[in-house]
Amino acid sequence: MDPSEVVVAVDLGGTRMKCGLVAADGAVVHRETRPTPREAGGRAVLDALLETVVELWQKATADGHRVRAIGVVVPGIIDADNGTVVAENLAWADLPVRDALVAAVGADVPIVLAHDVRGGGYAELRQGALTGTTNSLFLPLGTGIAAAMVVDGSLVSGDGYAGELGHTRFIHGDAAELCACGQWGCLETVASAAAIARRYAARTGRTVDGAREVLELLAAGDSDAAAVWEEALTVLVDALVLYTTLVAPTRIAIGGGLVGAGETLLQPLRDGVHARLTFQREPEIVAAVLGEEAGCLGAALMAWDRVTADEESGEQPA
Ligand SMILES: [Zn+2]
């Protein structure tokens, strides 16, 4: 690959877009962050994405780069065949995102549209904590919880529906809380970073500055923080044991804001999973390494994969 060639990569989140120009070896030649105008509605979010892609393309050209492809990762359910997205986070209801991108750039390059967590997982697989694995799991614990599943060497998308481990039920009866998905007692209602802060506030009547403050209270010996943390660990162990039993990963990389807790999170998960497994293959449990850059890098790597595949098949970009 020509080192002056780049892809435009965007990780579109509910509050901000992390975007950049990335060379074929994964080197980020330009990086920026922009706000996502979520409050202005779905159309405004799409317009902001299109403007970002066009401006990054213009910057690449002005800096002497040739743009080979565009990679965009978004939350929600992505129909890869039709290029449409349903994303409550972005106020998108079955929006034809890929067609809009094609119309905006007006050039014949491949456009890859993928799920943000699968994008992050792909980056961890290629260049991060999951390198060298063929069966593994990337599980970011952030505002919500979703998983990127690597099974027999492939990232599983399930037509856009796979990996929603955060919406499996682990809490039953009166203790179950209503989840954003409409169900009760999901993993996400107890073990996401947002849930830990919310549950501590509900339990004590004191508002906290996110899960980070709960972790500080935990370190200071606060018994309510310890109780909330213990409940989160219990359901996370349940989820990891379920995943391990079904899909047999050799390595699990935990990401998202909560992994900032380090061994306070990871060691109890290792101990809990170890105690629960009998015949199953025990996975390594490690911290993801790419942090907030994983989604954008994953979008870029997926876009470069498409360029390579098109070249190998001798086809014109679709
Ligand atoms: Zn749910």
PDB file of C-alpha atoms in Angstrom, residues 56-284:
ATOM      1  CA  LEU A  56     -11.999  14.798   6.693  1.00  0.00           C
ATOM      2  CA  TRP A  57     -11.857  13.789   3.041  1.00  0.00           C
ATOM      3  CA  GLN A  58     -11.049  17.386   2.076  1.00  0.00           C
ATOM      4  CA  LYS A  59      -8.345  17.548   4.740  1.00  0.00           C
ATOM      5  CA  ALA A  60      -6.816  14.299   3.492  1.00  0.00           C
ATOM      6  CA  THR A  61      -6.706  15.625  -0.055  1.00  0.00           C
ATOM      7  CA  ALA A  62      -5.283  18.975   1.049  1.00  0.00           C
ATOM      8  CA  ASP A  63      -2.551  17.132   2.988  1.00  0.00           C
ATOM      9  CA  GLY A  64      -1.593  15.098  -0.082  1.00  0.00           C
ATOM     10  CA  HIS A  65      -3.339  11.835   0.835  1.00  0.00           C
ATOM     11  CA  ARG A  66      -5.512   9.682  -1.385  1.00  0.00           C
ATOM     12  CA  VAL A  67      -8.690   8.427   0.324  1.00  0.00           C
ATOM     13  CA  ARG A  68      -9.280   4.725  -0.395  1.00  0.00           C
ATOM     14  CA  ALA A  69     -12.380   4.009   1.698  1.00  0.00           C
ATOM     15  CA  ILE A  70     -14.686   5.220   4.454  1.00  0.00           C
ATOM     16  CA  GLY A  71     -15.344   3.306   7.667  1.00  0.00           C
ATOM     17  CA  VAL A  72     -18.098   4.367  10.065  1.00  0.00           C
ATOM     18  CA  VAL A  73     -19.093   2.591  13.272  1.00  0.00           C
ATOM     19  CA  VAL A  74     -22.331   3.413  15.093  1.00  0.00           C
ATOM     20  CA  PRO A  75     -24.371   2.014  17.986  1.00  0.00           C
ATOM     21  CA  GLY A  76     -27.643   0.207  17.350  1.00  0.00           C
ATOM     22  CA  ILE A  77     -28.797  -2.413  14.875  1.00  0.00           C
ATOM     23  CA  ILE A  78     -27.089  -2.188  11.493  1.00  0.00           C
ATOM     24  CA  ASP A  79     -28.557  -3.843   8.420  1.00  0.00           C
ATOM     25  CA  ALA A  80     -25.333  -4.446   6.496  1.00  0.00           C
ATOM     26  CA  ASP A  81     -27.146  -5.421   3.286  1.00  0.00           C
ATOM     27  CA  ASN A  82     -29.260  -2.285   3.069  1.00  0.00           C
ATOM     28  CA  GLY A  83     -26.955   0.098   4.921  1.00  0.00           C
ATOM     29  CA  THR A  84     -29.698   1.183   7.312  1.00  0.00           C
ATOM     30  CA  VAL A  85     -29.410   1.789  11.054  1.00  0.00           C
ATOM     31  CA  VAL A  86     -31.813   1.696  13.992  1.00  0.00           C
ATOM     32  CA  ALA A  87     -30.159   3.496  16.922  1.00  0.00           C
ATOM     33  CA  GLU A  88     -32.121   4.890  19.836  1.00  0.00           C
ATOM     34  CA  ASN A  89     -28.916   6.631  21.022  1.00  0.00           C
ATOM     35  CA  LEU A  90     -28.774   8.684  17.818  1.00  0.00           C
ATOM     36  CA  ALA A  91     -32.545   9.111  17.288  1.00  0.00           C
ATOM     37  CA  TRP A  92     -32.201   7.008  14.137  1.00  0.00           C
ATOM     38  CA  ALA A  93     -35.161   4.862  13.105  1.00  0.00           C
ATOM     39  CA  ASP A  94     -34.121   2.745  10.118  1.00  0.00           C
ATOM     40  CA  LEU A  95     -32.160   5.572   8.525  1.00  0.00           C
ATOM     41  CA  PRO A  96     -30.490   4.860   5.124  1.00  0.00           C
ATOM     42  CA  VAL A  97     -27.033   5.880   6.356  1.00  0.00           C
ATOM     43  CA  ARG A  98     -24.904   4.252   3.683  1.00  0.00           C
ATOM     44  CA  ASP A  99     -26.913   5.797   0.824  1.00  0.00           C
ATOM     45  CA  ALA A 100     -26.546   9.197   2.493  1.00  0.00           C
ATOM     46  CA  LEU A 101     -22.765   8.709   2.748  1.00  0.00           C
ATOM     47  CA  VAL A 102     -22.535   7.661  -0.905  1.00  0.00           C
ATOM     48  CA  ALA A 103     -24.492  10.760  -1.942  1.00  0.00           C
ATOM     49  CA  ALA A 104     -22.404  13.053   0.276  1.00  0.00           C
ATOM     50  CA  VAL A 105     -18.938  11.979  -0.867  1.00  0.00           C
ATOM     51  CA  GLY A 106     -19.949  11.578  -4.502  1.00  0.00           C
ATOM     52  CA  ALA A 107     -16.980   9.309  -5.191  1.00  0.00           C
ATOM     53  CA  ASP A 108     -16.600   5.655  -5.957  1.00  0.00           C
ATOM     54  CA  VAL A 109     -14.881   4.263  -2.854  1.00  0.00           C
ATOM     55  CA  PRO A 110     -15.953   1.434  -0.552  1.00  0.00           C
ATOM     56  CA  ILE A 111     -18.059   2.495   2.434  1.00  0.00           C
ATOM     57  CA  VAL A 112     -18.113   0.195   5.457  1.00  0.00           C
ATOM     58  CA  LEU A 113     -20.825   0.639   8.079  1.00  0.00           C
ATOM     59  CA  ALA A 114     -20.476  -1.441  11.241  1.00  0.00           C
ATOM     60  CA  HIS A 115     -21.443  -1.686  14.901  1.00  0.00           C
ATOM     61  CA  ASP A 116     -19.303   0.376  17.290  1.00  0.00           C
ATOM     62  CA  VAL A 117     -18.608  -2.409  19.778  1.00  0.00           C
ATOM     63  CA  ARG A 118     -17.796  -4.886  17.004  1.00  0.00           C
ATOM     64  CA  GLY A 119     -15.508  -2.222  15.536  1.00  0.00           C
ATOM     65  CA  GLY A 120     -13.768  -1.863  18.883  1.00  0.00           C
ATOM     66  CA  GLY A 121     -13.537  -5.632  19.229  1.00  0.00           C
ATOM     67  CA  TYR A 122     -12.042  -5.929  15.772  1.00  0.00           C
ATOM     68  CA  ALA A 123      -9.364  -3.370  16.664  1.00  0.00           C
ATOM     69  CA  GLU A 124      -8.566  -5.294  19.875  1.00  0.00           C
ATOM     70  CA  LEU A 125      -8.393  -8.500  17.808  1.00  0.00           C
ATOM     71  CA  ARG A 126      -6.062  -7.049  15.183  1.00  0.00           C
ATOM     72  CA  GLN A 127      -3.884  -4.731  17.260  1.00  0.00           C
ATOM     73  CA  GLY A 128      -4.870  -4.980  20.917  1.00  0.00           C
ATOM     74  CA  ALA A 129      -5.639  -7.320  23.798  1.00  0.00           C
ATOM     75  CA  LEU A 130      -7.160 -10.106  21.667  1.00  0.00           C
ATOM     76  CA  THR A 131      -4.304 -10.387  19.156  1.00  0.00           C
ATOM     77  CA  GLY A 132      -3.617 -14.000  18.217  1.00  0.00           C
ATOM     78  CA  THR A 133      -6.934 -15.395  19.462  1.00  0.00           C
ATOM     79  CA  THR A 134      -9.524 -17.214  17.357  1.00  0.00           C
ATOM     80  CA  ASN A 135     -12.174 -17.517  20.087  1.00  0.00           C
ATOM     81  CA  SER A 136     -12.444 -14.474  22.315  1.00  0.00           C
ATOM     82  CA  LEU A 137     -14.697 -11.767  23.692  1.00  0.00           C
ATOM     83  CA  PHE A 138     -14.447  -7.986  23.912  1.00  0.00           C
ATOM     84  CA  LEU A 139     -16.806  -6.702  26.604  1.00  0.00           C
ATOM     85  CA  PRO A 140     -16.831  -2.938  27.166  1.00  0.00           C
ATOM     86  CA  LEU A 141     -18.589  -1.866  30.363  1.00  0.00           C
ATOM     87  CA  GLY A 142     -19.645   1.714  29.742  1.00  0.00           C
ATOM     88  CA  THR A 143     -22.949   3.568  29.735  1.00  0.00           C
ATOM     89  CA  GLY A 144     -24.345   0.300  28.396  1.00  0.00           C
ATOM     90  CA  ILE A 145     -22.979  -3.190  27.842  1.00  0.00           C
ATOM     91  CA  ALA A 146     -22.584  -4.979  24.519  1.00  0.00           C
ATOM     92  CA  ALA A 147     -20.143  -7.627  23.369  1.00  0.00           C
ATOM     93  CA  ALA A 148     -17.993  -8.275  20.317  1.00  0.00           C
ATOM     94  CA  MET A 149     -17.727 -12.019  19.877  1.00  0.00           C
ATOM     95  CA  VAL A 150     -14.876 -13.668  17.986  1.00  0.00           C
ATOM     96  CA  VAL A 151     -15.897 -17.243  17.180  1.00  0.00           C
ATOM     97  CA  ASP A 152     -13.635 -19.596  15.202  1.00  0.00           C
ATOM     98  CA  GLY A 153     -11.686 -16.631  13.889  1.00  0.00           C
ATOM     99  CA  SER A 154     -14.650 -14.528  12.784  1.00  0.00           C
ATOM    100  CA  LEU A 155     -16.381 -11.560  14.313  1.00  0.00           C
ATOM    101  CA  VAL A 156     -20.020 -12.616  14.740  1.00  0.00           C
ATOM    102  CA  SER A 157     -22.597 -10.023  13.664  1.00  0.00           C
ATOM    103  CA  GLY A 158     -25.795 -12.098  13.474  1.00  0.00           C
ATOM    104  CA  ASP A 159     -27.207  -9.838  10.743  1.00  0.00           C
ATOM    105  CA  GLY A 160     -26.579  -6.916  13.097  1.00  0.00           C
ATOM    106  CA  TYR A 161     -28.296  -8.410  16.146  1.00  0.00           C
ATOM    107  CA  ALA A 162     -25.508 -10.383  17.837  1.00  0.00           C
ATOM    108  CA  GLY A 163     -23.589  -9.605  21.005  1.00  0.00           C
ATOM    109  CA  GLU A 164     -26.256  -8.028  23.201  1.00  0.00           C
ATOM    110  CA  LEU A 165     -25.031  -9.702  26.367  1.00  0.00           C
ATOM    111  CA  GLY A 166     -26.021  -6.587  28.330  1.00  0.00           C
ATOM    112  CA  HIS A 167     -29.660  -7.450  27.693  1.00  0.00           C
ATOM    113  CA  THR A 168     -29.706 -10.925  29.140  1.00  0.00           C
ATOM    114  CA  ARG A 169     -31.531 -11.299  32.431  1.00  0.00           C
ATOM    115  CA  PHE A 170     -29.596 -12.107  35.573  1.00  0.00           C
ATOM    116  CA  ILE A 171     -31.762 -10.413  38.204  1.00  0.00           C
ATOM    117  CA  HIS A 172     -35.168 -11.863  39.029  1.00  0.00           C
ATOM    118  CA  GLY A 173     -38.078 -10.929  41.262  1.00  0.00           C
ATOM    119  CA  ASP A 174     -38.456  -7.672  43.165  1.00  0.00           C
ATOM    120  CA  ALA A 175     -34.777  -6.753  42.812  1.00  0.00           C
ATOM    121  CA  ALA A 176     -35.050  -6.505  39.010  1.00  0.00           C
ATOM    122  CA  GLU A 177     -34.897  -2.968  37.605  1.00  0.00           C
ATOM    123  CA  LEU A 178     -36.419  -1.820  34.318  1.00  0.00           C
ATOM    124  CA  CYS A 179     -33.829  -1.682  31.540  1.00  0.00           C
ATOM    125  CA  ALA A 180     -33.653   0.838  28.685  1.00  0.00           C
ATOM    126  CA  CYS A 181     -34.487  -2.074  26.351  1.00  0.00           C
ATOM    127  CA  GLY A 182     -37.908  -2.525  27.975  1.00  0.00           C
ATOM    128  CA  GLN A 183     -37.084  -5.723  29.864  1.00  0.00           C
ATOM    129  CA  TRP A 184     -36.400  -6.222  33.567  1.00  0.00           C
ATOM    130  CA  GLY A 185     -33.249  -7.325  35.351  1.00  0.00           C
ATOM    131  CA  CYS A 186     -30.778  -7.120  32.442  1.00  0.00           C
ATOM    132  CA  LEU A 187     -27.027  -7.326  33.111  1.00  0.00           C
ATOM    133  CA  GLU A 188     -26.804  -3.682  32.017  1.00  0.00           C
ATOM    134  CA  THR A 189     -29.127  -2.538  34.834  1.00  0.00           C
ATOM    135  CA  VAL A 190     -26.605  -3.699  37.449  1.00  0.00           C
ATOM    136  CA  ALA A 191     -23.129  -3.850  35.949  1.00  0.00           C
ATOM    137  CA  SER A 192     -22.753  -0.944  33.513  1.00  0.00           C
ATOM    138  CA  ALA A 193     -20.809   2.106  34.676  1.00  0.00           C
ATOM    139  CA  ALA A 194     -24.042   4.101  34.535  1.00  0.00           C
ATOM    140  CA  ALA A 195     -25.884   1.489  36.631  1.00  0.00           C
ATOM    141  CA  ILE A 196     -23.226   1.490  39.339  1.00  0.00           C
ATOM    142  CA  ALA A 197     -23.519   5.257  39.775  1.00  0.00           C
ATOM    143  CA  ARG A 198     -27.326   5.157  39.624  1.00  0.00           C
ATOM    144  CA  ARG A 199     -27.652   2.265  42.081  1.00  0.00           C
ATOM    145  CA  TYR A 200     -25.294   3.876  44.573  1.00  0.00           C
ATOM    146  CA  ALA A 201     -27.324   7.100  44.416  1.00  0.00           C
ATOM    147  CA  ALA A 202     -30.614   5.196  44.814  1.00  0.00           C
ATOM    148  CA  ARG A 203     -29.265   3.276  47.793  1.00  0.00           C
ATOM    149  CA  THR A 204     -27.762   6.221  49.666  1.00  0.00           C
ATOM    150  CA  GLY A 205     -29.674   9.268  48.414  1.00  0.00           C
ATOM    151  CA  ARG A 206     -26.319  10.827  47.493  1.00  0.00           C
ATOM    152  CA  THR A 207     -25.592  11.666  43.878  1.00  0.00           C
ATOM    153  CA  VAL A 208     -22.134  10.717  42.653  1.00  0.00           C
ATOM    154  CA  ASP A 209     -19.955  11.749  39.742  1.00  0.00           C
ATOM    155  CA  GLY A 210     -20.228   8.477  37.855  1.00  0.00           C
ATOM    156  CA  ALA A 211     -18.897   5.019  38.638  1.00  0.00           C
ATOM    157  CA  ARG A 212     -15.461   6.527  39.214  1.00  0.00           C
ATOM    158  CA  GLU A 213     -16.639   8.183  42.421  1.00  0.00           C
ATOM    159  CA  VAL A 214     -18.264   4.938  43.588  1.00  0.00           C
ATOM    160  CA  LEU A 215     -14.896   3.231  43.077  1.00  0.00           C
ATOM    161  CA  GLU A 216     -13.188   5.942  45.122  1.00  0.00           C
ATOM    162  CA  LEU A 217     -15.742   5.398  47.892  1.00  0.00           C
ATOM    163  CA  LEU A 218     -15.142   1.656  47.628  1.00  0.00           C
ATOM    164  CA  ALA A 219     -11.409   2.186  48.093  1.00  0.00           C
ATOM    165  CA  ALA A 220     -12.163   4.375  51.124  1.00  0.00           C
ATOM    166  CA  GLY A 221     -14.150   1.565  52.756  1.00  0.00           C
ATOM    167  CA  ASP A 222     -17.705   2.782  52.045  1.00  0.00           C
ATOM    168  CA  SER A 223     -20.020  -0.179  52.715  1.00  0.00           C
ATOM    169  CA  ASP A 224     -22.745   0.958  50.285  1.00  0.00           C
ATOM    170  CA  ALA A 225     -20.180   1.254  47.504  1.00  0.00           C
ATOM    171  CA  ALA A 226     -18.943  -2.228  48.394  1.00  0.00           C
ATOM    172  CA  ALA A 227     -22.481  -3.639  48.200  1.00  0.00           C
ATOM    173  CA  VAL A 228     -23.198  -2.053  44.801  1.00  0.00           C
ATOM    174  CA  TRP A 229     -19.822  -3.223  43.473  1.00  0.00           C
ATOM    175  CA  GLU A 230     -20.350  -6.757  44.787  1.00  0.00           C
ATOM    176  CA  GLU A 231     -23.736  -6.991  43.058  1.00  0.00           C
ATOM    177  CA  ALA A 232     -22.175  -5.865  39.781  1.00  0.00           C
ATOM    178  CA  LEU A 233     -19.361  -8.417  40.072  1.00  0.00           C
ATOM    179  CA  THR A 234     -21.831 -11.220  40.799  1.00  0.00           C
ATOM    180  CA  VAL A 235     -23.850 -10.665  37.625  1.00  0.00           C
ATOM    181  CA  LEU A 236     -20.714 -10.089  35.543  1.00  0.00           C
ATOM    182  CA  VAL A 237     -19.365 -13.452  36.688  1.00  0.00           C
ATOM    183  CA  ASP A 238     -22.731 -15.019  35.766  1.00  0.00           C
ATOM    184  CA  ALA A 239     -22.503 -13.459  32.304  1.00  0.00           C
ATOM    185  CA  LEU A 240     -18.876 -14.500  31.728  1.00  0.00           C
ATOM    186  CA  VAL A 241     -19.578 -18.062  32.868  1.00  0.00           C
ATOM    187  CA  LEU A 242     -22.571 -18.234  30.520  1.00  0.00           C
ATOM    188  CA  TYR A 243     -20.509 -16.924  27.616  1.00  0.00           C
ATOM    189  CA  THR A 244     -17.596 -19.243  28.422  1.00  0.00           C
ATOM    190  CA  THR A 245     -19.869 -22.263  28.606  1.00  0.00           C
ATOM    191  CA  LEU A 246     -21.536 -21.474  25.278  1.00  0.00           C
ATOM    192  CA  VAL A 247     -18.701 -20.136  23.137  1.00  0.00           C
ATOM    193  CA  ALA A 248     -15.445 -21.213  24.873  1.00  0.00           C
ATOM    194  CA  PRO A 249     -13.280 -18.107  24.518  1.00  0.00           C
ATOM    195  CA  THR A 250      -9.588 -18.402  25.365  1.00  0.00           C
ATOM    196  CA  ARG A 251      -9.387 -14.719  26.277  1.00  0.00           C
ATOM    197  CA  ILE A 252     -11.855 -12.086  27.454  1.00  0.00           C
ATOM    198  CA  ALA A 253     -10.881  -8.407  27.207  1.00  0.00           C
ATOM    199  CA  ILE A 254     -12.901  -6.092  29.434  1.00  0.00           C
ATOM    200  CA  GLY A 255     -13.102  -2.505  28.194  1.00  0.00           C
ATOM    201  CA  GLY A 256     -15.122   0.657  28.692  1.00  0.00           C
ATOM    202  CA  GLY A 257     -14.992   3.114  31.566  1.00  0.00           C
ATOM    203  CA  LEU A 258     -15.236   0.491  34.319  1.00  0.00           C
ATOM    204  CA  VAL A 259     -11.967  -1.189  33.368  1.00  0.00           C
ATOM    205  CA  GLY A 260     -10.298   1.898  34.814  1.00  0.00           C
ATOM    206  CA  ALA A 261     -10.842   0.045  38.110  1.00  0.00           C
ATOM    207  CA  GLY A 262      -8.047  -2.315  37.017  1.00  0.00           C
ATOM    208  CA  GLU A 263      -7.435  -5.328  39.247  1.00  0.00           C
ATOM    209  CA  THR A 264     -10.258  -4.231  41.583  1.00  0.00           C
ATOM    210  CA  LEU A 265     -12.484  -5.382  38.726  1.00  0.00           C
ATOM    211  CA  LEU A 266     -10.406  -8.022  36.953  1.00  0.00           C
ATOM    212  CA  GLN A 267      -9.167 -10.172  39.846  1.00  0.00           C
ATOM    213  CA  PRO A 268     -12.629 -10.800  41.367  1.00  0.00           C
ATOM    214  CA  LEU A 269     -13.895 -11.664  37.871  1.00  0.00           C
ATOM    215  CA  ARG A 270     -11.046 -14.168  37.398  1.00  0.00           C
ATOM    216  CA  ASP A 271     -11.629 -15.668  40.855  1.00  0.00           C
ATOM    217  CA  GLY A 272     -15.393 -15.789  40.380  1.00  0.00           C
ATOM    218  CA  VAL A 273     -15.230 -17.418  36.953  1.00  0.00           C
ATOM    219  CA  HIS A 274     -12.543 -19.886  38.101  1.00  0.00           C
ATOM    220  CA  ALA A 275     -14.708 -20.981  41.038  1.00  0.00           C
ATOM    221  CA  ARG A 276     -17.731 -21.561  38.827  1.00  0.00           C
ATOM    222  CA  LEU A 277     -16.191 -23.507  35.949  1.00  0.00           C
ATOM    223  CA  THR A 278     -15.923 -27.282  36.164  1.00  0.00           C
ATOM    224  CA  PHE A 279     -15.329 -28.899  32.766  1.00  0.00           C
ATOM    225  CA  GLN A 280     -15.192 -25.698  30.681  1.00  0.00           C
ATOM    226  CA  ARG A 281     -12.011 -24.238  29.237  1.00  0.00           C
ATOM    227  CA  GLU A 282     -10.989 -21.327  31.466  1.00  0.00           C
ATOM    228  CA  PRO A 283     -10.427 -18.033  29.649  1.00  0.00           C
ATOM    229  CA  GLU A 284      -7.802 -15.439  30.485  1.00  0.00           C
TER     230      GLU A 284
END
